[in-house]
Amino acid sequence: MAKLDGISRKIVQSILSESLDKLAILRHINGWSTTDQTVVEYRTVEEQATAIKNDDVLPADSKDSVDLRDFQRDCSFIESTIQKTYEEILQGGSYNCLSKVTDIFRKLQSEEADLLRTTKAREQEYVELQDLFYEERLVFKGQTAEIMAKIGNLKDEIEDFRQEAASKSAYLASWQNSQLETAGYELSKKTELLVESIEDKRLELCKETRVHLETRTIFNEIEMDLQKQLKNWRIKYENDLQAIGNKIAHLQEAKDQQQEKTAQMIMKYIKRQEEIDCYQAHKVEQQKQRLEKDRKDRAATKIQAWWRGTMVRKGFGKYKKKEKRGKKKKK
């Protein structure tokens, strides 16, 4: 933030105060209003162009009146800016408001200079394009003249072609007439030959028709004989079919009876087989019981023999050894 020291501050304040007095005198002399001021704000060139484009109201006053109004607004703006700067310096010794306005003016001047340079370059480019357009137009005119000359030549060639085509058409017409006459003569000859051929074919057709009728009669007789034979064979077929049907019915009945007997025999066989199986199982069980009894008997015999031997050896029971009586004393 820009600030001033004591002496510079006082000097600037006095200069600004004097400027304010002069501007106030000028304003009072001309009777200007303090509210009508120029608004200074930073806007890009595109924004300025958009604002100008959207501004549909044009001033109806003269140029002097417009310049005077702009001068009044500029003076009011300068007075307002100096007043704000004076108050800011008086309060804090800074002049930020003046710095901001100065920066805005510098940016606007820089952009205006760039715009002028760009405009000048565009104008130069426009001049070059205009020169190029004139040159190309001259070339195009020359080409147009050449094309028109070619069109004239083509018209002459077309006229010559029409005359040549007319002569060729007359020649072709005469040639076609001669060809038609020749073709008519040849056609009449061919027609006579075809008429003769048609007559021959008609006679052959009559002959073939007669032969066909005779053949058809023979085939009808053969067909009638075949129909009679077919009828006899159909009757024989029906009789044979009935006899075979009766035989099949008899055989089917015998088959049913045989199947019934077979079923009874199968049931009887199954029953007898069950009895045989039960008897065999019974025999097997008896055999097992007999073998078990024999095994037990042999075991009991062995046990008895062992016990008898033990009793004999140990002297148990009835096999107990008797004590011998004492010997007689010697005298």
Tab-separated table of C-alpha atoms in Angstrom, residues 16 29 170 190 200 222-223 254 282 286:
chain	number	residue	atom	x	y	z
A	16	LEU	CA	-4.811	18.613	-4.410
A	29	ILE	CA	-19.010	29.127	-13.417
A	170	ALA	CA	-31.115	-39.262	-95.943
A	190	LYS	CA	-40.157	-67.928	-96.589
A	200	ASP	CA	-47.411	-81.252	-94.803
A	222	ILE	CA	-56.999	-104.102	-73.027
A	223	GLU	CA	-58.099	-101.917	-70.130
A	254	ALA	CA	-55.805	-121.793	-29.582
A	282	HIS	CA	-35.673	-128.578	5.916
A	286	GLN	CA	-31.934	-131.550	9.722
